[in-house]
JSON list of C-alpha atoms and ligand atoms in Angstrom, two decimals:
[
{"chain": "W", "resi": 26, "resn": "UNK", "atom": "CA", "xyz": [-217.79, -118.34, -141.46]},
{"chain": "W", "resi": 27, "resn": "UNK", "atom": "CA", "xyz": [-219.07, -119.49, -138.25]},
{"chain": "W", "resi": 28, "resn": "UNK", "atom": "CA", "xyz": [-221.11, -117.02, -136.04]},
{"chain": "W", "resi": 29, "resn": "UNK", "atom": "CA", "xyz": [-219.85, -116.10, -132.60]},
{"chain": "W", "resi": 30, "resn": "UNK", "atom": "CA", "xyz": [-221.96, -114.30, -130.11]},
{"chain": "W", "resi": 31, "resn": "UNK", "atom": "CA", "xyz": [-220.85, -112.52, -126.75]},
{"chain": "W", "resi": 32, "resn": "UNK", "atom": "CA", "xyz": [-221.41, -109.25, -124.72]},
{"chain": "W", "resi": 33, "resn": "UNK", "atom": "CA", "xyz": [-218.95, -106.56, -125.36]},
{"chain": "W", "resi": 34, "resn": "UNK", "atom": "CA", "xyz": [-219.09, -103.74, -122.77]},
{"chain": "W", "resi": 35, "resn": "UNK", "atom": "CA", "xyz": [-222.67, -104.70, -122.01]},
{"chain": "W", "resi": 36, "resn": "UNK", "atom": "CA", "xyz": [-223.71, -104.80, -125.65]},
{"chain": "W", "resi": 37, "resn": "UNK", "atom": "CA", "xyz": [-224.91, -108.09, -127.33]},
{"chain": "W", "resi": 38, "resn": "UNK", "atom": "CA", "xyz": [-222.37, -108.69, -130.23]},
{"chain": "W", "resi": 39, "resn": "UNK", "atom": "CA", "xyz": [-222.46, -111.09, -132.96]},
{"chain": "W", "resi": 40, "resn": "UNK", "atom": "CA", "xyz": [-220.18, -111.50, -135.95]},
{"chain": "W", "resi": 41, "resn": "UNK", "atom": "CA", "xyz": [-219.18, -114.03, -138.43]},
{"chain": "W", "resi": 42, "resn": "UNK", "atom": "CA", "xyz": [-215.44, -114.57, -138.19]},
{"chain": "W", "resi": 43, "resn": "UNK", "atom": "CA", "xyz": [-212.79, -117.26, -138.23]},
{"chain": "W", "resi": 44, "resn": "UNK", "atom": "CA", "xyz": [-213.12, -118.63, -134.62]},
{"chain": "W", "resi": 45, "resn": "UNK", "atom": "CA", "xyz": [-209.42, -119.19, -134.50]},
{"chain": "W", "resi": 46, "resn": "UNK", "atom": "CA", "xyz": [-208.59, -115.45, -134.91]},
{"chain": "W", "resi": 47, "resn": "UNK", "atom": "CA", "xyz": [-207.21, -113.92, -131.79]},
{"chain": "W", "resi": 48, "resn": "UNK", "atom": "CA", "xyz": [-209.83, -111.75, -129.72]},
{"chain": "W", "resi": 49, "resn": "UNK", "atom": "CA", "xyz": [-207.37, -108.85, -130.03]},
{"chain": "W", "resi": 50, "resn": "UNK", "atom": "CA", "xyz": [-207.46, -108.88, -133.72]},
{"chain": "W", "resi": 51, "resn": "UNK", "atom": "CA", "xyz": [-211.37, -109.15, -133.70]},
{"chain": "W", "resi": 52, "resn": "UNK", "atom": "CA", "xyz": [-211.45, -106.27, -131.23]},
{"chain": "W", "resi": 53, "resn": "UNK", "atom": "CA", "xyz": [-209.15, -103.96, -133.16]},
{"chain": "W", "resi": 54, "resn": "UNK", "atom": "CA", "xyz": [-210.43, -104.92, -136.54]},
{"chain": "W", "resi": 55, "resn": "UNK", "atom": "CA", "xyz": [-214.09, -105.43, -137.19]},
{"chain": "W", "resi": 56, "resn": "UNK", "atom": "CA", "xyz": [-215.29, -104.16, -133.88]},
{"chain": "W", "resi": 57, "resn": "UNK", "atom": "CA", "xyz": [-213.05, -100.91, -133.84]},
{"chain": "W", "resi": 58, "resn": "UNK", "atom": "CA", "xyz": [-212.16, -101.37, -130.32]},
{"chain": "W", "resi": 59, "resn": "UNK", "atom": "CA", "xyz": [-208.47, -99.89, -130.39]},
{"chain": "W", "resi": 60, "resn": "UNK", "atom": "CA", "xyz": [-208.09, -99.63, -126.59]},
{"chain": "W", "resi": 61, "resn": "UNK", "atom": "CA", "xyz": [-206.59, -102.90, -126.11]},
{"chain": "W", "resi": 62, "resn": "UNK", "atom": "CA", "xyz": [-203.14, -102.62, -127.60]},
{"chain": "W", "resi": 63, "resn": "UNK", "atom": "CA", "xyz": [-200.77, -104.88, -129.33]},
{"chain": "W", "resi": 64, "resn": "UNK", "atom": "CA", "xyz": [-197.61, -105.18, -127.66]},
{"chain": "W", "resi": 65, "resn": "UNK", "atom": "CA", "xyz": [-195.68, -108.57, -127.84]},
{"chain": "W", "resi": 66, "resn": "UNK", "atom": "CA", "xyz": [-198.38, -110.61, -129.18]},
{"chain": "W", "resi": 67, "resn": "UNK", "atom": "CA", "xyz": [-197.21, -113.49, -127.03]},
{"chain": "W", "resi": 68, "resn": "UNK", "atom": "CA", "xyz": [-199.09, -113.24, -123.61]},
{"chain": "W", "resi": 69, "resn": "UNK", "atom": "CA", "xyz": [-196.05, -111.60, -122.01]},
{"chain": "W", "resi": 70, "resn": "UNK", "atom": "CA", "xyz": [-196.80, -107.78, -121.83]},
{"chain": "W", "resi": 71, "resn": "UNK", "atom": "CA", "xyz": [-200.46, -107.29, -120.79]},
{"chain": "W", "resi": 72, "resn": "UNK", "atom": "CA", "xyz": [-200.92, -104.36, -123.22]},
{"chain": "W", "resi": 73, "resn": "UNK", "atom": "CA", "xyz": [-203.91, -106.07, -124.80]},
{"chain": "W", "resi": 74, "resn": "UNK", "atom": "CA", "xyz": [-205.74, -107.13, -121.47]},
{"chain": "W", "resi": 75, "resn": "UNK", "atom": "CA", "xyz": [-209.38, -107.40, -121.46]},
{"chain": "W", "resi": 76, "resn": "UNK", "atom": "CA", "xyz": [-211.82, -108.67, -118.76]},
{"chain": "W", "resi": 77, "resn": "UNK", "atom": "CA", "xyz": [-213.60, -112.02, -119.72]},
{"chain": "W", "resi": 78, "resn": "UNK", "atom": "CA", "xyz": [-216.19, -113.08, -117.30]},
{"chain": "W", "resi": 79, "resn": "UNK", "atom": "CA", "xyz": [-214.50, -111.24, -114.34]},
{"chain": "W", "resi": 80, "resn": "UNK", "atom": "CA", "xyz": [-210.83, -112.12, -115.21]},
{"chain": "W", "resi": 81, "resn": "UNK", "atom": "CA", "xyz": [-208.20, -110.08, -116.96]},
{"chain": "W", "resi": 82, "resn": "UNK", "atom": "CA", "xyz": [-206.88, -112.15, -119.80]},
{"chain": "W", "resi": 83, "resn": "UNK", "atom": "CA", "xyz": [-204.48, -111.35, -122.82]},
{"chain": "W", "resi": 84, "resn": "UNK", "atom": "CA", "xyz": [-206.72, -111.02, -125.72]},
{"chain": "W", "resi": 85, "resn": "UNK", "atom": "CA", "xyz": [-203.76, -111.62, -128.12]},
{"chain": "W", "resi": 86, "resn": "UNK", "atom": "CA", "xyz": [-203.59, -115.07, -126.79]},
{"chain": "W", "resi": 87, "resn": "UNK", "atom": "CA", "xyz": [-207.41, -115.60, -126.53]},
{"chain": "W", "resi": 88, "resn": "UNK", "atom": "CA", "xyz": [-209.06, -117.33, -129.61]},
{"chain": "W", "resi": 89, "resn": "UNK", "atom": "CA", "xyz": [-212.36, -115.87, -130.54]},
{"chain": "W", "resi": 90, "resn": "UNK", "atom": "CA", "xyz": [-214.16, -119.29, -130.11]},
{"chain": "W", "resi": 91, "resn": "UNK", "atom": "CA", "xyz": [-213.19, -119.29, -126.35]},
{"chain": "W", "resi": 92, "resn": "UNK", "atom": "CA", "xyz": [-215.27, -116.29, -125.51]},
{"chain": "W", "resi": 93, "resn": "UNK", "atom": "CA", "xyz": [-218.59, -117.35, -127.06]},
{"chain": "W", "resi": 94, "resn": "UNK", "atom": "CA", "xyz": [-221.51, -116.29, -124.87]},
{"chain": "W", "resi": 95, "resn": "UNK", "atom": "CA", "xyz": [-219.11, -114.54, -122.41]},
{"chain": "W", "resi": 96, "resn": "UNK", "atom": "CA", "xyz": [-218.91, -111.04, -120.97]},
{"chain": "W", "resi": 97, "resn": "UNK", "atom": "CA", "xyz": [-216.02, -108.95, -122.27]},
{"chain": "W", "resi": 98, "resn": "UNK", "atom": "CA", "xyz": [-215.02, -105.50, -120.98]},
{"chain": "W", "resi": 99, "resn": "UNK", "atom": "CA", "xyz": [-212.39, -103.58, -122.80]},
{"chain": "W", "resi": 100, "resn": "UNK", "atom": "CA", "xyz": [-211.13, -100.19, -121.61]},
{"chain": "W", "resi": 101, "resn": "UNK", "atom": "CA", "xyz": [-213.73, -98.49, -123.64]},
{"chain": "W", "resi": 102, "resn": "UNK", "atom": "CA", "xyz": [-216.22, -100.09, -121.18]},
{"chain": "W", "resi": 103, "resn": "UNK", "atom": "CA", "xyz": [-214.60, -99.08, -118.06]},
{"chain": "W", "resi": 104, "resn": "UNK", "atom": "CA", "xyz": [-215.20, -95.44, -118.21]},
{"chain": "W", "resi": 105, "resn": "UNK", "atom": "CA", "xyz": [-215.43, -92.14, -120.27]},
{"chain": "W", "resi": 106, "resn": "UNK", "atom": "CA", "xyz": [-214.03, -88.65, -120.24]},
{"chain": "W", "resi": 107, "resn": "UNK", "atom": "CA", "xyz": [-217.37, -87.63, -118.77]},
{"chain": "W", "resi": 108, "resn": "UNK", "atom": "CA", "xyz": [-217.82, -90.51, -116.34]},
{"chain": "W", "resi": 109, "resn": "UNK", "atom": "CA", "xyz": [-214.29, -92.07, -115.64]},
{"chain": "W", "resi": 110, "resn": "UNK", "atom": "CA", "xyz": [-214.06, -95.23, -113.86]},
{"chain": "W", "resi": 111, "resn": "UNK", "atom": "CA", "xyz": [-212.77, -94.73, -110.12]},
{"chain": "W", "resi": 112, "resn": "UNK", "atom": "CA", "xyz": [-209.40, -96.00, -111.10]},
{"chain": "W", "resi": 113, "resn": "UNK", "atom": "CA", "xyz": [-208.92, -93.37, -113.84]},
{"chain": "W", "resi": 114, "resn": "UNK", "atom": "CA", "xyz": [-208.90, -90.37, -111.71]},
{"chain": "W", "resi": 115, "resn": "UNK", "atom": "CA", "xyz": [-206.14, -91.71, -109.33]},
{"chain": "W", "resi": 116, "resn": "UNK", "atom": "CA", "xyz": [-204.02, -92.62, -112.11]},
{"chain": "W", "resi": 117, "resn": "UNK", "atom": "CA", "xyz": [-204.18, -88.99, -113.37]},
{"chain": "W", "resi": 118, "resn": "UNK", "atom": "CA", "xyz": [-203.67, -87.52, -109.92]},
{"chain": "W", "resi": 119, "resn": "UNK", "atom": "CA", "xyz": [-200.66, -89.82, -109.27]},
{"chain": "W", "resi": 120, "resn": "UNK", "atom": "CA", "xyz": [-199.07, -88.93, -112.70]},
{"chain": "W", "resi": 121, "resn": "UNK", "atom": "CA", "xyz": [-199.09, -92.82, -113.30]},
{"chain": "W", "resi": 122, "resn": "UNK", "atom": "CA", "xyz": [-199.19, -92.42, -117.09]},
{"chain": "W", "resi": 123, "resn": "UNK", "atom": "CA", "xyz": [-196.09, -91.52, -119.12]},
{"chain": "W", "resi": 124, "resn": "UNK", "atom": "CA", "xyz": [-196.41, -92.67, -122.84]},
{"chain": "W", "resi": 125, "resn": "UNK", "atom": "CA", "xyz": [-199.76, -94.37, -121.78]},
{"chain": "W", "resi": 126, "resn": "UNK", "atom": "CA", "xyz": [-199.26, -97.50, -124.05]},
{"chain": "W", "resi": 127, "resn": "UNK", "atom": "CA", "xyz": [-199.36, -99.93, -121.22]},
{"chain": "W", "resi": 128, "resn": "UNK", "atom": "CA", "xyz": [-202.16, -98.01, -119.42]},
{"chain": "W", "resi": 129, "resn": "UNK", "atom": "CA", "xyz": [-205.25, -99.78, -120.88]},
{"chain": "W", "resi": 130, "resn": "UNK", "atom": "CA", "xyz": [-204.10, -103.10, -120.14]},
{"chain": "W", "resi": 131, "resn": "UNK", "atom": "CA", "xyz": [-203.08, -102.10, -116.48]},
{"chain": "W", "resi": 132, "resn": "UNK", "atom": "CA", "xyz": [-206.28, -100.46, -115.79]},
{"chain": "W", "resi": 133, "resn": "UNK", "atom": "CA", "xyz": [-208.12, -103.60, -116.91]},
{"chain": "W", "resi": 134, "resn": "UNK", "atom": "CA", "xyz": [-205.88, -105.86, -114.70]},
{"chain": "W", "resi": 135, "resn": "UNK", "atom": "CA", "xyz": [-206.60, -103.42, -111.79]},
{"chain": "W", "resi": 136, "resn": "UNK", "atom": "CA", "xyz": [-210.08, -103.30, -112.22]},
{"chain": "W", "resi": 137, "resn": "UNK", "atom": "CA", "xyz": [-210.39, -107.05, -112.38]},
{"chain": "W", "resi": 138, "resn": "UNK", "atom": "CA", "xyz": [-208.35, -107.25, -109.03]},
{"chain": "W", "resi": 139, "resn": "UNK", "atom": "CA", "xyz": [-210.60, -104.61, -107.38]},
{"chain": "W", "resi": 140, "resn": "UNK", "atom": "CA", "xyz": [-213.99, -106.57, -108.44]},
{"chain": "W", "resi": 141, "resn": "UNK", "atom": "CA", "xyz": [-212.35, -109.60, -106.78]},
{"chain": "W", "resi": 142, "resn": "UNK", "atom": "CA", "xyz": [-210.67, -107.81, -103.85]},
{"chain": "W", "resi": 143, "resn": "UNK", "atom": "CA", "xyz": [-211.90, -104.39, -102.98]},
{"chain": "W", "resi": 144, "resn": "UNK", "atom": "CA", "xyz": [-209.20, -103.90, -100.24]},
{"chain": "W", "resi": 145, "resn": "UNK", "atom": "CA", "xyz": [-205.86, -105.23, -101.88]},
{"chain": "W", "resi": 146, "resn": "UNK", "atom": "CA", "xyz": [-202.52, -104.78, -100.14]},
{"chain": "W", "resi": 147, "resn": "UNK", "atom": "CA", "xyz": [-199.51, -103.42, -102.00]},
{"chain": "W", "resi": 148, "resn": "UNK", "atom": "CA", "xyz": [-198.38, -106.98, -102.55]},
{"chain": "W", "resi": 149, "resn": "UNK", "atom": "CA", "xyz": [-201.80, -107.89, -103.78]},
{"chain": "W", "resi": 150, "resn": "UNK", "atom": "CA", "xyz": [-201.59, -105.21, -106.46]},
{"chain": "W", "resi": 151, "resn": "UNK", "atom": "CA", "xyz": [-198.08, -105.88, -107.54]},
{"chain": "W", "resi": 152, "resn": "UNK", "atom": "CA", "xyz": [-198.99, -109.51, -107.82]},
{"chain": "W", "resi": 153, "resn": "UNK", "atom": "CA", "xyz": [-202.03, -108.66, -109.96]},
{"chain": "W", "resi": 154, "resn": "UNK", "atom": "CA", "xyz": [-200.00, -106.40, -112.24]},
{"chain": "W", "resi": 155, "resn": "UNK", "atom": "CA", "xyz": [-197.06, -108.74, -112.39]},
{"chain": "W", "resi": 156, "resn": "UNK", "atom": "CA", "xyz": [-197.69, -109.66, -116.07]},
{"chain": "W", "resi": 157, "resn": "UNK", "atom": "CA", "xyz": [-198.31, -106.01, -117.05]},
{"chain": "W", "resi": 158, "resn": "UNK", "atom": "CA", "xyz": [-194.95, -104.50, -118.48]},
{"chain": "W", "resi": 159, "resn": "UNK", "atom": "CA", "xyz": [-194.45, -100.69, -118.45]},
{"chain": "W", "resi": 160, "resn": "UNK", "atom": "CA", "xyz": [-191.35, -99.71, -120.54]},
{"chain": "W", "resi": 161, "resn": "UNK", "atom": "CA", "xyz": [-191.70, -96.07, -118.98]},
{"chain": "W", "resi": 162, "resn": "UNK", "atom": "CA", "xyz": [-190.88, -97.48, -115.47]},
{"chain": "W", "resi": 163, "resn": "UNK", "atom": "CA", "xyz": [-194.10, -95.99, -113.93]},
{"chain": "W", "resi": 164, "resn": "UNK", "atom": "CA", "xyz": [-194.79, -99.16, -111.67]},
{"chain": "W", "resi": 165, "resn": "UNK", "atom": "CA", "xyz": [-194.45, -97.48, -108.34]},
{"chain": "W", "resi": 166, "resn": "UNK", "atom": "CA", "xyz": [-196.73, -94.56, -109.34]},
{"chain": "W", "resi": 167, "resn": "UNK", "atom": "CA", "xyz": [-199.14, -97.19, -111.02]},
{"chain": "W", "resi": 168, "resn": "UNK", "atom": "CA", "xyz": [-199.29, -99.30, -107.56]},
{"chain": "W", "resi": 169, "resn": "UNK", "atom": "CA", "xyz": [-199.76, -96.02, -105.65]},
{"chain": "W", "resi": 170, "resn": "UNK", "atom": "CA", "xyz": [-202.57, -94.98, -107.90]},
{"chain": "W", "resi": 171, "resn": "UNK", "atom": "CA", "xyz": [-204.42, -98.53, -107.60]},
{"chain": "W", "resi": 172, "resn": "UNK", "atom": "CA", "xyz": [-204.28, -98.47, -103.88]},
{"chain": "W", "resi": 173, "resn": "UNK", "atom": "CA", "xyz": [-205.53, -94.74, -103.80]},
{"chain": "W", "resi": 174, "resn": "UNK", "atom": "CA", "xyz": [-208.42, -96.00, -106.01]},
{"chain": "W", "resi": 175, "resn": "UNK", "atom": "CA", "xyz": [-209.24, -98.93, -103.88]},
{"chain": "W", "resi": 176, "resn": "UNK", "atom": "CA", "xyz": [-209.21, -96.63, -100.69]},
{"chain": "W", "resi": 177, "resn": "UNK", "atom": "CA", "xyz": [-211.49, -94.11, -102.46]},
{"chain": "W", "resi": 178, "resn": "UNK", "atom": "CA", "xyz": [-213.86, -96.69, -103.64]},
{"chain": "W", "resi": 179, "resn": "UNK", "atom": "CA", "xyz": [-214.34, -98.56, -100.13]},
{"chain": "W", "resi": 180, "resn": "UNK", "atom": "CA", "xyz": [-214.70, -95.16, -98.46]},
{"chain": "W", "resi": 181, "resn": "UNK", "atom": "CA", "xyz": [-217.80, -94.19, -100.58]},
{"chain": "R", "resi": 27, "resn": "LIG", "atom": "S1", "xyz": [-199.92, -108.08, -126.84]},
{"chain": "R", "resi": 27, "resn": "LIG", "atom": "FE1", "xyz": [-200.91, -109.45, -125.56]},
{"chain": "R", "resi": 27, "resn": "LIG", "atom": "S2", "xyz": [-199.78, -109.98, -123.97]},
{"chain": "R", "resi": 27, "resn": "LIG", "atom": "FE2", "xyz": [-198.54, -108.47, -125.12]},
{"chain": "R", "resi": 28, "resn": "LIG", "atom": "S1", "xyz": [-196.53, -95.41, -119.44]},
{"chain": "R", "resi": 28, "resn": "LIG", "atom": "FE1", "xyz": [-195.31, -95.92, -121.09]},
{"chain": "R", "resi": 28, "resn": "LIG", "atom": "S2", "xyz": [-195.30, -98.19, -121.32]},
{"chain": "R", "resi": 28, "resn": "LIG", "atom": "FE2", "xyz": [-196.09, -97.67, -119.36]}
]
């Protein structure tokens, strides 16, 4: 098996695996990162999103070989219960989580947006989350939470 190296949540990572396996399969399997969720498996729902070199990508549709030497961030790398990412507290405050299945992918897409655009408009947030589906219909509260996080982060 070929060896593939990358940085996962800031940690140098190396594993021997079929380079054509999906990144999601590798993350949830041998790397035990279960935050990225399997939804559609076809790059249509965003539940599996991770940040690769600053951009939110669907890990179900990303072959392992394509992330060699790149920086990958999963929801596990965004924040912890003790030290939440600035997006996570507003999601709780705005009651943006229902079943929660879509939320890791949505937080990842939102985090990538705020890295690129710390002052997004409502339209910017909706565009960035356009490919993230939420079956619980929490979209409006999710957008509100992202805008609240952006305002809090820029006020610091
Ligand atoms: S599971 Fe990857 S986009 Fe739906
Ligand atoms: S909170 Fe349930 S799918 Fe989004």
